[in-house]
């Protein structure tokens, strides 16, 4: 059997490696437009910041290492056409030569491509995107001769890169069109915390602000933001990515709301064609709605699951919680599940816990502040968590991911067993503290409901006992009353 993989990113290479792990006989060939494979794009800001010595250090494997496992990697080669009727692809190598290759199974792992906003001047010298090692090398080299940099987009990459460039001495401006930073994963009061931390460290943050134009003759000289011109030597577009679905569309793969539609085995609507990674859409584990999950962890899991499926193992890809974590300067931020804002859009009534606690025992030297926001449904099921602090954020986000995957409720989390030692944790874990706060609110609501029911029951006894009662409006007004008291968040 001949398996062709289009795309040499996390999902494509994971698929190829794991197929070989479970089957030594199939032929595997991977096509990638890039020169480098098996590297971590998430590490690019930290090479630019000097935490990692070289871009070579973030390349985990070379093409020849895959050849030693009998996996052929075709670098700098672009698949230009898929002829599904004859089960073959046409590719063009770096010298412009075109060839055809037959396949039995085809894996589309084309990932995403940078979303380039239609800003006048985006083609000037000194404007960069952040996607590949080559992008990182160009940014690092250009930053050495720059003084003022503007980053368009306040997501993870924009914040990480902005922080690193500011640490190198550049004057950084981050412009985000939304009213807050990192809007997909954090509520405003949490994003305000890391915005406050960033501002004043050679970083100016503008939220609710649009970059209207990038100005200059041949290279960047300034930018216009909300009608004001400010100096800039370089501009970095960190406005996210969009799924690259053109090849899948060309052979009739069904598209969903955002990207390629696949089932739990990563099968597309076209026989013997599969898709994994940033080019596919997924299901949100909380809302059940279609969403995207452009995360390396998602791509790797999908690759493993597809490889197992293709080699005869029964396994399914589950809905996602989109857990994320990032380090910005000395601060860590992480989130899992949905935000309170998303819950409001979905019409979900919630209680919310916002606690300021510590990462270690309060008396232990070096204990750091830790901010946690926990979002729970009224039945106690936790549907979202956000954290911000200087240490131990990633571990607790992972703990919350496990808790939410199992659909545990606040009372179960309060009674969970957590480890403790003064140098690394508190005797009552911050997660348990936040869950206890939500539980108290839920119990207060239940008490209000029980009290109201008792009053209604007492009033209903008497002369009109046999008269049918329509209490719909009373229940609705009572719910609104709880919201007005702040007991229910919606």
GROMACS .gro file of C-alpha atoms in nm:
model
  490
    1UNK     CA    1   0.000   0.000   0.000
    2UNK     CA    2   0.124   0.346  -0.090
    3UNK     CA    3   0.033   0.630   0.150
    4UNK     CA    4   0.088   0.989   0.038
    5UNK     CA    5   0.089   1.269   0.296
    6UNK     CA    6   0.055   1.630   0.179
    7UNK     CA    7   0.210   1.851   0.446
    8UNK     CA    8   0.521   1.819   0.660
    9UNK     CA    9   0.397   1.988   0.977
   10UNK     CA   10   0.307   1.835   1.312
   11UNK     CA   11   0.001   1.646   1.191
   12UNK     CA   12   0.150   1.515   0.867
   13UNK     CA   13   0.478   1.393   1.013
   14UNK     CA   14   0.310   1.247   1.320
   15UNK     CA   15   0.077   1.052   1.092
   16UNK     CA   16   0.369   0.924   0.885
   17UNK     CA   17   0.586   0.828   1.185
   18UNK     CA   18   0.306   0.646   1.362
   19UNK     CA   19   0.197   0.456   1.052
   20UNK     CA   20   0.553   0.330   1.027
   21UNK     CA   21   0.549   0.244   1.399
   22UNK     CA   22   0.253   0.011   1.350
   23UNK     CA   23   0.322  -0.110   0.996
   24UNK     CA   24   0.669  -0.179   0.856
   25UNK     CA   25   0.556  -0.268   0.504
   26UNK     CA   26   0.356   0.024   0.363
   27UNK     CA   27   0.524   0.286   0.147
   28UNK     CA   28   0.506   0.638   0.290
   29UNK     CA   29   0.593   0.961   0.113
   30UNK     CA   30   0.548   1.310   0.257
   31UNK     CA   31   0.540   1.631   0.052
   32UNK     CA   32   0.620   1.969   0.203
   33UNK     CA   33   0.674   2.310   0.048
   34UNK     CA   34   0.926   2.397   0.319
   35UNK     CA   35   1.300   2.335   0.341
   36UNK     CA   36   1.286   2.237   0.708
   37UNK     CA   37   1.063   1.975   0.866
   38UNK     CA   38   0.983   1.863   1.220
   39UNK     CA   39   1.036   2.197   1.390
   40UNK     CA   40   0.830   2.390   1.642
   41UNK     CA   41   0.679   2.718   1.512
   42UNK     CA   42   0.576   2.795   1.871
   43UNK     CA   43   0.944   2.824   1.962
   44UNK     CA   44   1.023   3.099   1.709
   45UNK     CA   45   0.964   3.393   1.951
   46UNK     CA   46   1.198   3.236   2.206
   47UNK     CA   47   1.480   3.199   1.954
   48UNK     CA   48   1.433   3.564   1.857
   49UNK     CA   49   1.441   3.655   2.227
   50UNK     CA   50   1.766   3.464   2.282
   51UNK     CA   51   1.630   3.199   2.520
   52UNK     CA   52   1.712   2.935   2.259
   53UNK     CA   53   2.053   2.970   2.096
   54UNK     CA   54   1.969   2.890   1.735
   55UNK     CA   55   1.686   2.809   1.497
   56UNK     CA   56   1.869   2.481   1.435
   57UNK     CA   57   1.792   2.387   1.795
   58UNK     CA   58   1.416   2.381   1.731
   59UNK     CA   59   1.447   2.135   1.442
   60UNK     CA   60   1.385   1.796   1.599
   61UNK     CA   61   1.450   1.575   1.295
   62UNK     CA   62   1.611   1.602   0.953
   63UNK     CA   63   1.465   1.446   0.635
   64UNK     CA   64   1.743   1.187   0.633
   65UNK     CA   65   1.636   1.066   0.977
   66UNK     CA   66   1.295   0.986   0.832
   67UNK     CA   67   1.462   0.807   0.540
   68UNK     CA   68   1.631   0.577   0.792
   69UNK     CA   69   1.276   0.471   0.892
   70UNK     CA   70   1.183   0.427   0.525
   71UNK     CA   71   0.972   0.744   0.519
   72UNK     CA   72   1.051   0.955   0.213
   73UNK     CA   73   1.032   1.333   0.266
   74UNK     CA   74   1.005   1.552  -0.044
   75UNK     CA   75   1.108   1.901   0.074
   76UNK     CA   76   1.048   2.220  -0.125
   77UNK     CA   77   0.792   2.034  -0.334
   78UNK     CA   78   0.437   2.150  -0.395
   79UNK     CA   79   0.144   1.921  -0.475
   80UNK     CA   80  -0.034   2.107  -0.752
   81UNK     CA   81  -0.313   1.866  -0.840
   82UNK     CA   82  -0.496   1.560  -0.713
   83UNK     CA   83  -0.656   1.327  -0.967
   84UNK     CA   84  -0.877   1.120  -0.741
   85UNK     CA   85  -1.035   0.921  -1.025
   86UNK     CA   86  -0.691   0.781  -1.110
   87UNK     CA   87  -0.564   0.802  -0.749
   88UNK     CA   88  -0.255   1.004  -0.823
   89UNK     CA   89  -0.110   1.341  -0.735
   90UNK     CA   90   0.098   1.582  -0.940
   91UNK     CA   91   0.382   1.762  -0.765
   92UNK     CA   92   0.637   2.024  -0.864
   93UNK     CA   93   0.987   2.021  -0.714
   94UNK     CA   94   1.202   2.326  -0.636
   95UNK     CA   95   1.348   2.319  -0.988
   96UNK     CA   96   1.003   2.338  -1.148
   97UNK     CA   97   0.995   1.974  -1.261
   98UNK     CA   98   0.653   1.806  -1.246
   99UNK     CA   99   0.588   1.438  -1.173
  100UNK     CA  100   0.296   1.212  -1.086
  101UNK     CA  101   0.273   0.960  -0.803
  102UNK     CA  102   0.002   0.702  -0.738
  103UNK     CA  103  -0.157   0.655  -0.396
  104UNK     CA  104  -0.383   0.410  -0.218
  105UNK     CA  105  -0.448   0.635   0.081
  106UNK     CA  106  -0.412   1.013   0.074
  107UNK     CA  107  -0.363   1.228   0.385
  108UNK     CA  108  -0.424   1.601   0.350
  109UNK     CA  109  -0.228   1.784   0.621
  110UNK     CA  110  -0.194   2.122   0.449
  111UNK     CA  111  -0.237   2.315   0.775
  112UNK     CA  112  -0.313   2.684   0.778
  113UNK     CA  113  -0.173   2.985   0.604
  114UNK     CA  114  -0.116   3.329   0.760
  115UNK     CA  115  -0.421   3.550   0.748
  116UNK     CA  116  -0.296   3.861   0.568
  117UNK     CA  117  -0.524   4.158   0.641
  118UNK     CA  118  -0.587   4.396   0.349
  119UNK     CA  119  -0.371   4.675   0.491
  120UNK     CA  120  -0.221   4.918   0.237
  121UNK     CA  121   0.157   4.889   0.247
  122UNK     CA  122   0.171   4.527   0.365
  123UNK     CA  123   0.409   4.445   0.079
  124UNK     CA  124   0.674   4.700   0.184
  125UNK     CA  125   1.018   4.592   0.297
  126UNK     CA  126   1.013   4.543   0.672
  127UNK     CA  127   0.670   4.375   0.692
  128UNK     CA  128   0.680   4.016   0.816
  129UNK     CA  129   0.455   3.722   0.896
  130UNK     CA  130   0.537   3.458   1.158
  131UNK     CA  131   0.497   3.102   1.037
  132UNK     CA  132   0.823   2.936   0.935
  133UNK     CA  133   1.185   2.921   1.047
  134UNK     CA  134   1.272   3.140   0.750
  135UNK     CA  135   1.023   3.400   0.877
  136UNK     CA  136   1.190   3.388   1.217
  137UNK     CA  137   1.538   3.428   1.070
  138UNK     CA  138   1.427   3.731   0.869
  139UNK     CA  139   1.259   3.892   1.171
  140UNK     CA  140   1.564   3.838   1.389
  141UNK     CA  141   1.801   3.986   1.130
  142UNK     CA  142   1.577   4.287   1.060
  143UNK     CA  143   1.519   4.356   1.429
  144UNK     CA  144   1.893   4.408   1.477
  145UNK     CA  145   1.872   4.726   1.267
  146UNK     CA  146   1.530   4.845   1.390
  147UNK     CA  147   1.414   5.063   1.676
  148UNK     CA  148   1.033   5.072   1.656
  149UNK     CA  149   0.819   4.768   1.578
  150UNK     CA  150   0.442   4.737   1.543
  151UNK     CA  151   0.273   4.399   1.588
  152UNK     CA  152  -0.071   4.362   1.435
  153UNK     CA  153  -0.268   4.116   1.648
  154UNK     CA  154  -0.283   4.052   2.020
  155UNK     CA  155  -0.297   3.673   2.031
  156UNK     CA  156  -0.035   3.436   2.174
  157UNK     CA  157   0.231   3.482   1.905
  158UNK     CA  158   0.189   3.860   1.899
  159UNK     CA  159   0.225   3.888   2.277
  160UNK     CA  160   0.517   3.643   2.299
  161UNK     CA  161   0.706   3.805   2.014
  162UNK     CA  162   0.628   4.157   2.134
  163UNK     CA  163   0.760   4.077   2.480
  164UNK     CA  164   1.081   3.925   2.341
  165UNK     CA  165   1.151   4.219   2.107
  166UNK     CA  166   1.086   4.467   2.388
  167UNK     CA  167   1.332   4.273   2.605
  168UNK     CA  168   1.589   4.319   2.327
  169UNK     CA  169   1.544   4.697   2.356
  170UNK     CA  170   1.299   4.774   2.075
  171UNK     CA  171   1.001   5.002   2.127
  172UNK     CA  172   0.701   4.777   2.071
  173UNK     CA  173   0.341   4.864   1.988
  174UNK     CA  174   0.079   4.588   1.984
  175UNK     CA  175  -0.243   4.679   1.799
  176UNK     CA  176  -0.545   4.453   1.850
  177UNK     CA  177  -0.877   4.519   1.675
  178UNK     CA  178  -1.081   4.348   1.947
  179UNK     CA  179  -1.152   4.531   2.276
  180UNK     CA  180  -0.906   4.303   2.458
  181UNK     CA  181  -0.597   4.088   2.412
  182UNK     CA  182  -0.623   3.714   2.341
  183UNK     CA  183  -1.005   3.726   2.310
  184UNK     CA  184  -1.053   3.364   2.207
  185UNK     CA  185  -0.923   3.214   2.532
  186UNK     CA  186  -0.960   3.483   2.798
  187UNK     CA  187  -1.227   3.712   2.938
  188UNK     CA  188  -1.151   4.081   2.952
  189UNK     CA  189  -1.077   4.109   3.323
  190UNK     CA  190  -0.812   3.836   3.289
  191UNK     CA  191  -0.660   3.981   2.972
  192UNK     CA  192  -0.649   4.319   3.147
  193UNK     CA  193  -0.416   4.162   3.404
  194UNK     CA  194  -0.152   4.062   3.153
  195UNK     CA  195  -0.205   4.383   2.955
  196UNK     CA  196  -0.123   4.578   3.271
  197UNK     CA  197   0.184   4.360   3.321
  198UNK     CA  198   0.310   4.422   2.966
  199UNK     CA  199   0.251   4.794   2.943
  200UNK     CA  200   0.541   5.009   3.047
  201UNK     CA  201   0.805   4.750   2.955
  202UNK     CA  202   0.890   4.915   2.622
  203UNK     CA  203   0.544   4.798   2.511
  204UNK     CA  204   0.244   5.009   2.420
  205UNK     CA  205  -0.082   4.819   2.381
  206UNK     CA  206  -0.374   4.950   2.178
  207UNK     CA  207  -0.696   4.748   2.197
  208UNK     CA  208  -1.001   4.819   1.985
  209UNK     CA  209  -0.755   4.971   1.738
  210UNK     CA  210  -0.708   4.910   1.368
  211UNK     CA  211  -0.388   4.953   1.167
  212UNK     CA  212  -0.519   5.154   0.872
  213UNK     CA  213  -0.202   5.166   0.665
  214UNK     CA  214   0.169   5.087   0.663
  215UNK     CA  215   0.355   5.384   0.523
  216UNK     CA  216   0.681   5.428   0.333
  217UNK     CA  217   0.838   5.460  -0.011
  218UNK     CA  218   0.999   5.117  -0.046
  219UNK     CA  219   1.028   5.013   0.318
  220UNK     CA  220   0.835   5.071   0.640
  221UNK     CA  221   0.871   5.421   0.783
  222UNK     CA  222   0.552   5.456   0.990
  223UNK     CA  223   0.205   5.313   1.049
  224UNK     CA  224  -0.133   5.479   1.080
  225UNK     CA  225  -0.340   5.348   1.371
  226UNK     CA  226  -0.686   5.496   1.433
  227UNK     CA  227  -0.593   5.803   1.230
  228UNK     CA  228  -0.264   5.866   1.413
  229UNK     CA  229   0.074   5.820   1.248
  230UNK     CA  230   0.350   5.670   1.457
  231UNK     CA  231   0.709   5.580   1.362
  232UNK     CA  232   0.789   5.219   1.276
  233UNK     CA  233   1.089   5.043   1.124
  234UNK     CA  234   0.922   4.705   1.099
  235UNK     CA  235   0.571   4.556   1.116
  236UNK     CA  236   0.488   4.199   1.211
  237UNK     CA  237   0.150   4.058   1.108
  238UNK     CA  238   0.046   3.810   1.379
  239UNK     CA  239  -0.319   3.805   1.282
  240UNK     CA  240  -0.364   3.429   1.295
  241UNK     CA  241  -0.405   3.166   1.026
  242UNK     CA  242  -0.688   3.031   0.816
  243UNK     CA  243  -0.729   2.667   0.706
  244UNK     CA  244  -0.566   2.577   0.376
  245UNK     CA  245  -0.834   2.371   0.207
  246UNK     CA  246  -0.791   2.434  -0.166
  247UNK     CA  247  -0.656   2.087  -0.256
  248UNK     CA  248  -0.929   1.915  -0.055
  249UNK     CA  249  -1.193   2.128  -0.223
  250UNK     CA  250  -1.055   2.044  -0.568
  251UNK     CA  251  -1.152   1.677  -0.528
  252UNK     CA  252  -1.488   1.741  -0.366
  253UNK     CA  253  -1.407   1.695   0.003
  254UNK     CA  254  -1.699   1.834   0.197
  255UNK     CA  255  -1.626   2.156   0.383
  256UNK     CA  256  -1.798   2.242   0.707
  257UNK     CA  257  -1.847   2.578   0.870
  258UNK     CA  258  -1.477   2.664   0.890
  259UNK     CA  259  -1.262   2.396   0.725
  260UNK     CA  260  -1.252   2.037   0.596
  261UNK     CA  261  -1.522   1.822   0.751
  262UNK     CA  262  -1.397   1.492   0.893
  263UNK     CA  263  -1.540   1.218   1.115
  264UNK     CA  264  -1.387   1.084   1.436
  265UNK     CA  265  -1.146   0.867   1.231
  266UNK     CA  266  -1.025   1.175   1.037
  267UNK     CA  267  -1.196   1.050   0.719
  268UNK     CA  268  -1.317   1.309   0.469
  269UNK     CA  269  -1.627   1.266   0.255
  270UNK     CA  270  -1.407   1.131  -0.028
  271UNK     CA  271  -1.314   0.763  -0.010
  272UNK     CA  272  -0.955   0.688   0.094
  273UNK     CA  273  -0.884   1.056   0.159
  274UNK     CA  274  -0.814   1.175   0.514
  275UNK     CA  275  -0.736   1.512   0.669
  276UNK     CA  276  -0.562   1.621   0.990
  277UNK     CA  277  -0.429   1.937   1.155
  278UNK     CA  278  -0.513   2.303   1.112
  279UNK     CA  279  -0.700   2.240   0.786
  280UNK     CA  280  -0.984   2.047   0.958
  281UNK     CA  281  -1.264   2.158   1.187
  282UNK     CA  282  -1.345   1.996   1.521
  283UNK     CA  283  -1.622   1.984   1.781
  284UNK     CA  284  -1.613   2.192   2.098
  285UNK     CA  285  -1.646   1.959   2.399
  286UNK     CA  286  -1.843   2.216   2.600
  287UNK     CA  287  -2.089   2.359   2.350
  288UNK     CA  288  -2.103   2.078   2.094
  289UNK     CA  289  -2.055   2.343   1.825
  290UNK     CA  290  -1.816   2.324   1.529
  291UNK     CA  291  -1.492   2.514   1.591
  292UNK     CA  292  -1.122   2.524   1.502
  293UNK     CA  293  -0.829   2.403   1.709
  294UNK     CA  294  -0.507   2.538   1.549
  295UNK     CA  295  -0.286   2.393   1.822
  296UNK     CA  296   0.019   2.169   1.794
  297UNK     CA  297  -0.121   1.932   2.054
  298UNK     CA  298  -0.442   1.886   1.852
  299UNK     CA  299  -0.245   1.825   1.532
  300UNK     CA  300  -0.028   1.559   1.698
  301UNK     CA  301  -0.326   1.380   1.854
  302UNK     CA  302  -0.508   1.374   1.522
  303UNK     CA  303  -0.198   1.232   1.350
  304UNK     CA  304  -0.167   0.953   1.606
  305UNK     CA  305  -0.536   0.865   1.584
  306UNK     CA  306  -0.535   0.860   1.203
  307UNK     CA  307  -0.221   0.643   1.196
  308UNK     CA  308  -0.379   0.395   1.436
  309UNK     CA  309  -0.699   0.389   1.233
  310UNK     CA  310  -0.509   0.324   0.909
  311UNK     CA  311  -0.324   0.036   1.073
  312UNK     CA  312  -0.631  -0.138   1.210
  313UNK     CA  313  -0.669   0.008   1.561
  314UNK     CA  314  -1.008   0.119   1.692
  315UNK     CA  315  -0.968   0.472   1.825
  316UNK     CA  316  -1.156   0.799   1.780
  317UNK     CA  317  -1.072   1.167   1.798
  318UNK     CA  318  -1.278   1.330   2.071
  319UNK     CA  319  -1.423   1.684   2.095
  320UNK     CA  320  -1.169   1.944   2.209
  321UNK     CA  321  -1.133   2.170   2.512
  322UNK     CA  322  -0.864   2.381   2.337
  323UNK     CA  323  -0.633   2.403   2.637
  324UNK     CA  324  -0.362   2.662   2.580
  325UNK     CA  325  -0.067   2.803   2.771
  326UNK     CA  326   0.188   3.073   2.696
  327UNK     CA  327   0.485   3.240   2.862
  328UNK     CA  328   0.517   3.615   2.814
  329UNK     CA  329   0.829   3.751   2.976
  330UNK     CA  330   0.829   3.617   3.332
  331UNK     CA  331   0.455   3.559   3.332
  332UNK     CA  332   0.259   3.247   3.237
  333UNK     CA  333  -0.100   3.246   3.116
  334UNK     CA  334  -0.324   2.954   3.039
  335UNK     CA  335  -0.684   2.864   2.967
  336UNK     CA  336  -0.906   2.566   2.893
  337UNK     CA  337  -1.271   2.535   2.798
  338UNK     CA  338  -1.490   2.831   2.709
  339UNK     CA  339  -1.490   3.188   2.839
  340UNK     CA  340  -1.771   3.356   3.028
  341UNK     CA  341  -1.830   3.565   2.717
  342UNK     CA  342  -1.877   3.248   2.511
  343UNK     CA  343  -2.113   3.104   2.772
  344UNK     CA  344  -2.323   3.419   2.745
  345UNK     CA  345  -2.343   3.381   2.366
  346UNK     CA  346  -2.452   3.019   2.409
  347UNK     CA  347  -2.718   3.119   2.664
  348UNK     CA  348  -2.557   2.918   2.944
  349UNK     CA  349  -2.624   3.039   3.299
  350UNK     CA  350  -2.304   3.019   3.504
  351UNK     CA  351  -2.145   3.107   3.833
  352UNK     CA  352  -1.794   3.252   3.823
  353UNK     CA  353  -1.510   3.239   4.072
  354UNK     CA  354  -1.229   3.498   4.053
  355UNK     CA  355  -0.964   3.433   4.315
  356UNK     CA  356  -0.623   3.581   4.388
  357UNK     CA  357  -0.409   3.318   4.552
  358UNK     CA  358  -0.046   3.198   4.563
  359UNK     CA  359   0.161   2.939   4.379
  360UNK     CA  360   0.324   2.803   4.697
  361UNK     CA  361   0.275   2.815   5.073
  362UNK     CA  362   0.246   3.182   5.169
  363UNK     CA  363   0.539   3.162   5.412
  364UNK     CA  364   0.776   2.994   5.167
  365UNK     CA  365   1.031   3.231   5.004
  366UNK     CA  366   0.954   3.305   4.641
  367UNK     CA  367   0.580   3.242   4.654
  368UNK     CA  368   0.417   3.413   4.353
  369UNK     CA  369   0.067   3.557   4.301
  370UNK     CA  370  -0.168   3.338   4.099
  371UNK     CA  371  -0.498   3.457   3.953
  372UNK     CA  372  -0.763   3.199   3.865
  373UNK     CA  373  -1.103   3.238   3.702
  374UNK     CA  374  -1.331   2.934   3.712
  375UNK     CA  375  -1.659   2.913   3.523
  376UNK     CA  376  -1.923   2.659   3.624
  377UNK     CA  377  -2.274   2.570   3.513
  378UNK     CA  378  -2.545   2.579   3.778
  379UNK     CA  379  -2.526   2.202   3.821
  380UNK     CA  380  -2.160   2.238   3.923
  381UNK     CA  381  -2.004   2.119   3.595
  382UNK     CA  382  -1.690   2.322   3.524
  383UNK     CA  383  -1.683   2.455   3.168
  384UNK     CA  384  -1.394   2.702   3.170
  385UNK     CA  385  -1.080   2.803   3.354
  386UNK     CA  386  -0.826   3.084   3.304
  387UNK     CA  387  -0.501   3.145   3.494
  388UNK     CA  388  -0.230   3.407   3.510
  389UNK     CA  389   0.085   3.399   3.723
  390UNK     CA  390   0.461   3.356   3.730
  391UNK     CA  391   0.478   2.980   3.780
  392UNK     CA  392   0.290   2.649   3.784
  393UNK     CA  393   0.023   2.764   3.538
  394UNK     CA  394   0.076   2.492   3.274
  395UNK     CA  395   0.049   2.209   3.528
  396UNK     CA  396  -0.276   2.344   3.666
  397UNK     CA  397  -0.422   2.401   3.319
  398UNK     CA  398  -0.345   2.034   3.245
  399UNK     CA  399  -0.513   1.933   3.571
  400UNK     CA  400  -0.820   2.137   3.477
  401UNK     CA  401  -0.819   1.976   3.130
  402UNK     CA  402  -0.835   1.631   3.293
  403UNK     CA  403  -1.108   1.747   3.532
  404UNK     CA  404  -1.319   1.892   3.251
  405UNK     CA  405  -1.261   1.593   3.023
  406UNK     CA  406  -1.418   1.378   3.293
  407UNK     CA  407  -1.700   1.632   3.343
  408UNK     CA  408  -1.629   1.652   3.714
  409UNK     CA  409  -1.834   1.893   3.922
  410UNK     CA  410  -1.723   2.152   4.175
  411UNK     CA  411  -1.808   1.938   4.478
  412UNK     CA  412  -1.597   1.653   4.336
  413UNK     CA  413  -1.302   1.887   4.275
  414UNK     CA  414  -1.328   2.028   4.630
  415UNK     CA  415  -1.296   1.674   4.767
  416UNK     CA  416  -1.018   1.568   4.525
  417UNK     CA  417  -0.675   1.468   4.648
  418UNK     CA  418  -0.396   1.712   4.554
  419UNK     CA  419  -0.025   1.685   4.637
  420UNK     CA  420   0.134   1.934   4.877
  421UNK     CA  421   0.478   2.056   4.978
  422UNK     CA  422   0.545   2.419   5.083
  423UNK     CA  423   0.809   2.490   4.812
  424UNK     CA  424   0.577   2.391   4.526
  425UNK     CA  425   0.212   2.413   4.631
  426UNK     CA  426  -0.045   2.517   4.888
  427UNK     CA  427  -0.213   2.278   5.130
  428UNK     CA  428  -0.546   2.365   4.966
  429UNK     CA  429  -0.470   2.374   4.597
  430UNK     CA  430  -0.574   2.694   4.415
  431UNK     CA  431  -0.796   2.485   4.185
  432UNK     CA  432  -0.982   2.348   4.487
  433UNK     CA  433  -1.010   2.702   4.627
  434UNK     CA  434  -1.172   2.827   4.306
  435UNK     CA  435  -1.407   2.527   4.290
  436UNK     CA  436  -1.509   2.585   4.653
  437UNK     CA  437  -1.595   2.946   4.572
  438UNK     CA  438  -1.818   2.836   4.282
  439UNK     CA  439  -1.976   2.569   4.501
  440UNK     CA  440  -2.068   2.826   4.766
  441UNK     CA  441  -2.243   3.034   4.501
  442UNK     CA  442  -2.431   2.730   4.368
  443UNK     CA  443  -2.543   2.636   4.719
  444UNK     CA  444  -2.661   2.993   4.778
  445UNK     CA  445  -2.870   2.973   4.460
  446UNK     CA  446  -3.016   2.637   4.564
  447UNK     CA  447  -3.101   2.784   4.904
  448UNK     CA  448  -3.280   3.075   4.736
  449UNK     CA  449  -3.473   2.835   4.513
  450UNK     CA  450  -3.574   2.611   4.806
  451UNK     CA  451  -3.681   2.913   5.011
  452UNK     CA  452  -3.890   3.045   4.721
  453UNK     CA  453  -4.050   2.704   4.664
  454UNK     CA  454  -4.150   2.686   5.032
  455UNK     CA  455  -4.307   3.032   5.014
  456UNK     CA  456  -4.502   2.942   4.699
  457UNK     CA  457  -4.620   2.617   4.859
  458UNK     CA  458  -4.746   2.798   5.171
  459UNK     CA  459  -4.925   3.062   4.961
  460UNK     CA  460  -5.087   2.796   4.742
  461UNK     CA  461  -5.258   2.617   5.035
  462UNK     CA  462  -5.606   2.744   5.107
  463UNK     CA  463  -5.926   2.823   4.924
  464UNK     CA  464  -5.773   2.815   4.577
  465UNK     CA  465  -5.587   2.486   4.632
  466UNK     CA  466  -5.767   2.305   4.347
  467UNK     CA  467  -5.708   2.582   4.091
  468UNK     CA  468  -5.441   2.499   3.829
  469UNK     CA  469  -5.137   2.723   3.866
  470UNK     CA  470  -4.922   2.838   3.573
  471UNK     CA  471  -4.594   2.920   3.739
  472UNK     CA  472  -4.392   2.971   3.418
  473UNK     CA  473  -4.383   3.349   3.454
  474UNK     CA  474  -4.299   3.317   3.824
  475UNK     CA  475  -4.005   3.085   3.746
  476UNK     CA  476  -3.879   3.321   3.476
  477UNK     CA  477  -3.905   3.624   3.703
  478UNK     CA  478  -3.735   3.431   3.982
  479UNK     CA  479  -3.442   3.344   3.751
  480UNK     CA  480  -3.414   3.708   3.651
  481UNK     CA  481  -3.418   3.798   4.019
  482UNK     CA  482  -3.122   3.568   4.082
  483UNK     CA  483  -2.936   3.728   3.792
  484UNK     CA  484  -3.013   4.074   3.928
  485UNK     CA  485  -2.865   3.970   4.263
  486UNK     CA  486  -2.551   3.853   4.083
  487UNK     CA  487  -2.607   3.493   4.187
  488UNK     CA  488  -2.635   3.379   3.825
  489UNK     CA  489  -2.404   3.509   3.551
  490UNK     CA  490  -2.531   3.520   3.196
   0.00000   0.00000   0.00000
